[in-house]
Short mmCIF file of C-alpha atoms in Angstrom, two decimals:
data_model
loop_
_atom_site.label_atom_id
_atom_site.label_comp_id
_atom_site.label_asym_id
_atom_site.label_seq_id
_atom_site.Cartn_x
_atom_site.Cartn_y
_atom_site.Cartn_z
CA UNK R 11 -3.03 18.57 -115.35
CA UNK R 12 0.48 19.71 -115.52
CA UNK R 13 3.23 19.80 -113.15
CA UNK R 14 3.13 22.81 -111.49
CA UNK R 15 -0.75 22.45 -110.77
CA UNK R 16 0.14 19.30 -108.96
CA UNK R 17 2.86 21.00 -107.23
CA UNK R 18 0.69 23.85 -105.78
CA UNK R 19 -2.26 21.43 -105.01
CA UNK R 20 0.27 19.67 -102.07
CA UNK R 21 1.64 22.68 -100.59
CA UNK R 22 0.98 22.21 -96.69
CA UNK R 23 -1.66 24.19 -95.23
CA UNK R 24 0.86 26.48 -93.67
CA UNK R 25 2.13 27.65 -96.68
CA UNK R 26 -1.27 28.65 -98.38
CA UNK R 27 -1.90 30.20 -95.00
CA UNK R 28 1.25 31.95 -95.08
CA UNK R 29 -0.23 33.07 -98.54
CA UNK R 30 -3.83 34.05 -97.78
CA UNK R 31 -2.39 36.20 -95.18
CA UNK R 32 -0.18 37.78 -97.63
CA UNK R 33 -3.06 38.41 -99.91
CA UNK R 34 -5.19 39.67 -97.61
CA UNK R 35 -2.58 42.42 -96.29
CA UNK R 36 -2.18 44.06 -99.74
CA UNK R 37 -5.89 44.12 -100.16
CA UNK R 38 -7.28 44.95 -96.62
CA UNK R 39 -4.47 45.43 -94.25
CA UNK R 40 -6.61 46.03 -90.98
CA UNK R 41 -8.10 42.48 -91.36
CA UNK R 42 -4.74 41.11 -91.93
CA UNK R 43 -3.45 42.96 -88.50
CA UNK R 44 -6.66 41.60 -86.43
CA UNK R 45 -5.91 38.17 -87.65
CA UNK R 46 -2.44 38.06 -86.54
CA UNK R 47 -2.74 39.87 -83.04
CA UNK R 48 -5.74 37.27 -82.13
CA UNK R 49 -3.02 34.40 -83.52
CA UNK R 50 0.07 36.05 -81.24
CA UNK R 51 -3.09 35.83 -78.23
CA UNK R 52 -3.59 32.57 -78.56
CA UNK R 53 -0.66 31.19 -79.23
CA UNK R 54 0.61 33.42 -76.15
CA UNK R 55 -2.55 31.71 -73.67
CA UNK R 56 -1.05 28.04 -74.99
CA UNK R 57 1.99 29.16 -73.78
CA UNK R 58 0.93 30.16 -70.40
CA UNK R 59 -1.50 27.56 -69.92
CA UNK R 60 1.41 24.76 -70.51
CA UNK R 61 3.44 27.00 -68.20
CA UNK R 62 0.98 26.30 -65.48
CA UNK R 63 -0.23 22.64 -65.91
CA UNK R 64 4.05 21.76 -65.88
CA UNK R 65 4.27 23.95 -62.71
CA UNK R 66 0.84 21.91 -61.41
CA UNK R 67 2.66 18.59 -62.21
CA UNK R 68 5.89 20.44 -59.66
CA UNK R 69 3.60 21.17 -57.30
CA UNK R 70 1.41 17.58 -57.22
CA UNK R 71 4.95 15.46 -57.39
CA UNK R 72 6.44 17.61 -54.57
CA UNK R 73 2.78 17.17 -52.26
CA UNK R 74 3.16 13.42 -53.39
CA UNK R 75 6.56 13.42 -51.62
CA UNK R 76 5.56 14.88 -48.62
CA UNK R 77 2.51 12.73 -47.95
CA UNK R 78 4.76 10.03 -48.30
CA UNK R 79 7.29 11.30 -46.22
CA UNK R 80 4.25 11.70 -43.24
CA UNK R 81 2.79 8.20 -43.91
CA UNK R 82 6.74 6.93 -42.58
CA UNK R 83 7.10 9.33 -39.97
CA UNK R 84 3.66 8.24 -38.78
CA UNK R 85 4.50 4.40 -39.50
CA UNK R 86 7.56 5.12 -37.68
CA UNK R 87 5.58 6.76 -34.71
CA UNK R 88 3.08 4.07 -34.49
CA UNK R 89 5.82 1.83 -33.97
CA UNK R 90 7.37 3.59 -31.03
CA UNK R 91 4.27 3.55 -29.53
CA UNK R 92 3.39 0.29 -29.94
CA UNK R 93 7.13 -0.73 -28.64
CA UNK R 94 6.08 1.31 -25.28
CA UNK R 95 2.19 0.02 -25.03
CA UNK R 96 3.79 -3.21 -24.75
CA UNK R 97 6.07 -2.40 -21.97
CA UNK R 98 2.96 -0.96 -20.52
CA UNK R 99 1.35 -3.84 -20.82
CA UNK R 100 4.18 -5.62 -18.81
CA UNK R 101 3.84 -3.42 -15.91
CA UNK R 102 0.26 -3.83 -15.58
CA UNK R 103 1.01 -7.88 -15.53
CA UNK R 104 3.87 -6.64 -13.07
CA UNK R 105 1.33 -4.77 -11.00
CA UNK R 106 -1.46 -6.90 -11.15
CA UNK R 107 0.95 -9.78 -9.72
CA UNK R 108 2.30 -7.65 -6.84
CA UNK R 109 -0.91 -6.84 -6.07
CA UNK R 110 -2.25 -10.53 -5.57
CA UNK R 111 0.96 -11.40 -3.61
CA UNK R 112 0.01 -8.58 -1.40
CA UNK R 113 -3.17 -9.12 -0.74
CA UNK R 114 -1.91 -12.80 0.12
CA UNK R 115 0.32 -11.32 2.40
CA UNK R 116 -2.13 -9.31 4.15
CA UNK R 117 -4.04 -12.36 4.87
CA UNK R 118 -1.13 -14.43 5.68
CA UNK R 119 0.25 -11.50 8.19
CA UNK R 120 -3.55 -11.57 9.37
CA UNK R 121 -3.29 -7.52 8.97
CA UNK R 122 -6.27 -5.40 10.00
CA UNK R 123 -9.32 -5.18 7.38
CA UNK R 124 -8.48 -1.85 5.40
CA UNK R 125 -4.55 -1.45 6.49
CA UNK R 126 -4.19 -2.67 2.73
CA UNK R 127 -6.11 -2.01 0.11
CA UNK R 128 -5.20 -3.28 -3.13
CA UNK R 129 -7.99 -2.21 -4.99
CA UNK R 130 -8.16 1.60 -4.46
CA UNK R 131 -6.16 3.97 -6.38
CA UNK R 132 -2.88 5.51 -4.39
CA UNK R 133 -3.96 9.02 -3.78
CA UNK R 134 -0.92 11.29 -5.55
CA UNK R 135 -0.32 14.84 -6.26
CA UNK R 136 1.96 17.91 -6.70
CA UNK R 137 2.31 21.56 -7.98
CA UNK R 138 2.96 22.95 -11.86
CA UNK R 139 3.94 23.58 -14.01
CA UNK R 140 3.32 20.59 -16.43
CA UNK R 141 5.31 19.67 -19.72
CA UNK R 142 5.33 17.49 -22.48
CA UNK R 143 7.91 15.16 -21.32
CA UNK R 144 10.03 13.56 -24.03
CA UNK R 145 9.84 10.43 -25.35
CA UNK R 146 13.47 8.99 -24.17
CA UNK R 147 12.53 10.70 -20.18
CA UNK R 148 9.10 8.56 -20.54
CA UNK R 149 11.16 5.32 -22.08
CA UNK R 150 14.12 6.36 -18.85
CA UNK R 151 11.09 6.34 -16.41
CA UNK R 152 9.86 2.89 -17.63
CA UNK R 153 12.93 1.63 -17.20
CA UNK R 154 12.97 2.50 -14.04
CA UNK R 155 9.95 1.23 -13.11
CA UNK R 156 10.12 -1.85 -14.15
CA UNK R 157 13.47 -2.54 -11.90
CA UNK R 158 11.30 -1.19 -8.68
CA UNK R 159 9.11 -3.71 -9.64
CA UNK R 160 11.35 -6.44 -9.50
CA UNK R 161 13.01 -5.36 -6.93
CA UNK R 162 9.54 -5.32 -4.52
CA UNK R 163 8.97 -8.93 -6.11
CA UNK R 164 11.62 -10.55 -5.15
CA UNK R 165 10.72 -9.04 -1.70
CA UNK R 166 7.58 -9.90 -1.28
CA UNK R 167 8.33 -13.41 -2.79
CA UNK R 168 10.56 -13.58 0.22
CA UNK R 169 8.06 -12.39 3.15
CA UNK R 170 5.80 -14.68 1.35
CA UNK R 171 8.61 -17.80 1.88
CA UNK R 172 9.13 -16.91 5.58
CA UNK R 173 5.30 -16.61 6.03
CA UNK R 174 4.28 -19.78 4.21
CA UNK R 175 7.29 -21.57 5.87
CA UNK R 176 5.84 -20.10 8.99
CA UNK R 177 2.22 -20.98 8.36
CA UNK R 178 3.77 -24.82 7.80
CA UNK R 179 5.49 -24.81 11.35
CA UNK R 180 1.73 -23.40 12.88
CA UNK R 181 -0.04 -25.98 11.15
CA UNK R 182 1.97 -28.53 11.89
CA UNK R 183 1.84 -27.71 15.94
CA UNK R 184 -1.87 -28.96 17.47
CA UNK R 185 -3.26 -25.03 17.71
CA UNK R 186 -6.86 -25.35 17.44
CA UNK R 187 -9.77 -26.77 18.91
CA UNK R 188 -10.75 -30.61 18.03
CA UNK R 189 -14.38 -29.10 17.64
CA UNK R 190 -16.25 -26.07 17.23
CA UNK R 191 -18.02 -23.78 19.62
CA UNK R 192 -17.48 -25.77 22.44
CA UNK R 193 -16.42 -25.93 25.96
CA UNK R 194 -13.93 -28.06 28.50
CA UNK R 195 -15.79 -30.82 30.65
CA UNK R 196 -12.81 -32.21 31.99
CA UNK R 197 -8.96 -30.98 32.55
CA UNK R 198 -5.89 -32.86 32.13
CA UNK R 199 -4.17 -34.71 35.06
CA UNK R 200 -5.43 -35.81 38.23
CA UNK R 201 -9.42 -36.26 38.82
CA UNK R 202 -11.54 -38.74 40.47
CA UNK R 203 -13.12 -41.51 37.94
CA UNK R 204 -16.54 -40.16 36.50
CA UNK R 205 -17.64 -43.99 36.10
CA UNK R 206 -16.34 -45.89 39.42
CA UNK R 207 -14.60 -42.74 41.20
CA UNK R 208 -11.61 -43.09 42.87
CA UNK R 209 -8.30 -41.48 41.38
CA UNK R 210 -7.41 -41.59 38.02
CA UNK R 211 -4.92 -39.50 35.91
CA UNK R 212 -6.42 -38.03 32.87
CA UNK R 213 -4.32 -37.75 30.07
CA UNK R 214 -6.21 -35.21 27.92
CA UNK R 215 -9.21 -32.79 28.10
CA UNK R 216 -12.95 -33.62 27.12
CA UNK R 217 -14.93 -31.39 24.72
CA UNK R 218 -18.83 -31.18 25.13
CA UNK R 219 -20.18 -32.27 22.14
CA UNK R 220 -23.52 -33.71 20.63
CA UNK R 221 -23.38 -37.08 18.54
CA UNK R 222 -22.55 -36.41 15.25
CA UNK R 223 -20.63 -33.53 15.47
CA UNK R 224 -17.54 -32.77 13.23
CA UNK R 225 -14.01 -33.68 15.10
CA UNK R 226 -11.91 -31.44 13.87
CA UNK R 227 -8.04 -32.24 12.70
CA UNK R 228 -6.03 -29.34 15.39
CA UNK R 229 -3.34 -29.18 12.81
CA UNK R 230 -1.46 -30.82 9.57
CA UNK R 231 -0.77 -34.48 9.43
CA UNK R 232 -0.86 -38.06 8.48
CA UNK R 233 -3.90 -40.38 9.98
CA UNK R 234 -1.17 -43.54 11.53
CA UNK R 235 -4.34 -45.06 13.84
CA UNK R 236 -7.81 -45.38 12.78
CA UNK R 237 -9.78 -48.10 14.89
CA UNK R 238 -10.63 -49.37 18.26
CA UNK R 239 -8.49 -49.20 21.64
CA UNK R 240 -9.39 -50.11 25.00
CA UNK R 241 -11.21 -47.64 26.94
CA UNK R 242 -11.18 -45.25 24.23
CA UNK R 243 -13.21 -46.48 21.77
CA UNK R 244 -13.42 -45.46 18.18
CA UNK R 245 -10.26 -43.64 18.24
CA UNK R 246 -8.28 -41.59 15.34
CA UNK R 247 -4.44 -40.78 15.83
CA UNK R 248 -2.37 -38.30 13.92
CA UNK R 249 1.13 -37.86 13.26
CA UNK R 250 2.02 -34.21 12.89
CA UNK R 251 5.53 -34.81 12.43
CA UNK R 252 8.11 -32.88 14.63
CA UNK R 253 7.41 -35.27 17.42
CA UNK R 254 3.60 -34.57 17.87
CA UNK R 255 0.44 -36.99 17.69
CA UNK R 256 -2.80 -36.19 18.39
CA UNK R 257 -5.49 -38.45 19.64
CA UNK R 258 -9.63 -38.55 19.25
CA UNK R 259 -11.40 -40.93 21.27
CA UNK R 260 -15.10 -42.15 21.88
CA UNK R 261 -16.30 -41.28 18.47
CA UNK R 262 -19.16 -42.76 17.17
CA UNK R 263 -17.64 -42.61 13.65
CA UNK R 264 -14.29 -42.81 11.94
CA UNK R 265 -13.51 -40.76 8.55
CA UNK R 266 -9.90 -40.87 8.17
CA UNK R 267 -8.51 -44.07 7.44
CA UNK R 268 -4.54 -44.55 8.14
CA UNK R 269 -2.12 -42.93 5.70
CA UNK R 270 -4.68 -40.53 4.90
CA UNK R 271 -3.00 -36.86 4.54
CA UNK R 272 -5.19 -34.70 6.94
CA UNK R 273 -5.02 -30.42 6.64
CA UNK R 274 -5.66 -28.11 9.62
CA UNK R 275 -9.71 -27.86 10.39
CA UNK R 276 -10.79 -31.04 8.44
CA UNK R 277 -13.19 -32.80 9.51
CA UNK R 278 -11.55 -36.84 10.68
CA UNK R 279 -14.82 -38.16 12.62
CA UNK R 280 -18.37 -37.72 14.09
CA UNK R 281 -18.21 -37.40 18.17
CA UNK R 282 -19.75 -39.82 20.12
CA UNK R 283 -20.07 -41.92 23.08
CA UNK R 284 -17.82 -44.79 22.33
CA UNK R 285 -15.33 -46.48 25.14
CA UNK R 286 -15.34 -45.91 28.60
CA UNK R 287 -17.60 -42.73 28.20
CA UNK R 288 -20.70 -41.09 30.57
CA UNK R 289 -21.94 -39.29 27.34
CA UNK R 290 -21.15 -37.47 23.95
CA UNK R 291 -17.97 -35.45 23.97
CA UNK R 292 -14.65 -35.18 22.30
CA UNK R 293 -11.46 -37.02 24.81
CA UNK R 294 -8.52 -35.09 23.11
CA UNK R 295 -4.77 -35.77 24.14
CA UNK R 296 -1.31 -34.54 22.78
CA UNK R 297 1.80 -36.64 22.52
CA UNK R 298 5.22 -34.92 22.22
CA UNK R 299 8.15 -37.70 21.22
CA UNK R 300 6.41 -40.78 22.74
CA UNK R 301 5.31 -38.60 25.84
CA UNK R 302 1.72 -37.33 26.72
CA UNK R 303 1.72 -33.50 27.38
CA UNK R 304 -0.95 -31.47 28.21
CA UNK R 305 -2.84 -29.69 25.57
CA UNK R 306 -3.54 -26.72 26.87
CA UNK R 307 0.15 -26.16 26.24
CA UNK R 308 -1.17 -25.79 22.64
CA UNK R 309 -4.83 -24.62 22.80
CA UNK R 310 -4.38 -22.11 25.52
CA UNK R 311 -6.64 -21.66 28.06
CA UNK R 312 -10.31 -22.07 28.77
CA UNK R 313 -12.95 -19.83 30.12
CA UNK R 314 -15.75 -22.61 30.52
CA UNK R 315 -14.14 -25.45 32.41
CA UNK R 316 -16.82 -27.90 34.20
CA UNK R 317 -15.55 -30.68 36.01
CA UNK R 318 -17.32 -34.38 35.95
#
């Protein structure tokens, strides 16, 4: 084969192309002017159709950007809101604490049933129009709250002091009765001697009771006597500090043993008929600095008194 056979054999495809074409305009030039118009058309639809997948790849980068851009202004909202749910969440521990100390209050004031009601909503209202309100007014108006709130705590806390401090000085005065539901039998000072007659000075009042019944404690204390005395029988003293002690005689039981810490109401013995006694009831006296005094001083007066 000689040179120039070889030569021709390796000319690219273009070029033999390039030289059909030719061929085929000198013998047929319509076929020759079809073939290049449908080349120009599809070599013009490449053209467009790489024109609109680079303006796709634009247009899918630039949505990219902005969904990326609304994920971190929606991060950065969530944050904001998270930042004020938990101040929120502080004022309802706020609230919730206010309202316990007032409800404490209420029963420490001994206020009417209903006067305060803790647990209904506070009725509210007022005229439009309404806006969005923006988010530093809402964060201004937190703010604000929040120092009411401490301000009305520390308030409260106080009136809470004075009333517990109050409460103390009550309970530590004889105020109440030594036992429950009962009556006077026998007043304080001069009477004439159920067991022998004749005069005798009285130094407390009796209580009608049944054996067994609770004595009562008339107010805070320390048991300092538990035991027998003359006359009295089973007898149980307390020291209420500020000068006062208490006494509960004829007993048929003792509960509170000395040094025992005694509240208000407890229960410190079951009545009897112990001592120098015609039957079951409670002998209660009251001794202010070393001297007896007469209770009703401290339990008021008495509807029901029998004498005997």
């Amino acid at each position: 084969m000689s040179f120039k056979i070889i030569l021709n054999n390796r000319r690219r495809p273009s070029a033999r192309l390039v030289d059909r074409l030719a061929d085929t305009a000198q013998r047929r030039p319509g076929v020759a002017a079809s073939i290049l118009l449908s080349t120009g058309l599809v070599l013009g639809l490449g053209a467009s159709v790489g024109f609109a997948a680079a303006r796709n790849a634009q247009l899918s980068a630039k949505v990219e950007k902005q969904e990326a851009e609304l994920a971190a202004v929606h991060a950065n909202s969530q944050r904001e809101i998270n930042a004020l749910a938990a101040r929120l969440g502080e004022l309802q521990a706020q609230a919730n604490r206010l309202n316990a100390l007032g409800e404490r209050l209420t029963r420490a004031g001994q206020l009417e049933d209903g006067e305060f009601d803790f647990d209904q909503p506070v009725p509210t209202g007022g005229a439009g129009p309404v806006r969005d309100m923006p988010r530093d007014e809402l964060s201004r108006e937190l703010t604000s709250l929040e120092k009411e709130y401490a301000a009305s705590g520390q308030q409260l806390g106080v009136m809470e002091s004075l009333l517990f401090n109050r409460e103390l000085d009550r309970n530590a005065v004889p105020s109440r009765d030594p036992i429950a539901g009962s009556y006077i039998t026998s007043g304080f000072g001069g009477r004439a001697d159920p067991i022998v007659g004749g005069h005798q000075f009285h130094k407390g009042i009796d209580f009608k009771a049944n054996v067994g019944d609770p004595v009562l404690a008339v107010a805070d204390g320390v048991v300092s006597f538990s035991g027998v005395r003359s006359g009295y029988g089973n007898v149980i003293e307390i020291d209420h500090g500020n000068g006062y002690v208490t006494r509960y005689a004829h007993n048929s039981r003792l509960l509170g043993h000395v040094g025992d810490l005694i509240r208000a109401g407890q229960t410190i013995a079951k009545a009897g008929s112990t001592g120098r006694s015609t039957g079951a009831h409670v002998h209660f006296e009251v001794w202010e600095n070393g001297r007896v005094v007469n209770p009703r001083k401290f339990l008021g007066s008495r509807s029901a008194v029998q004498r005997g």
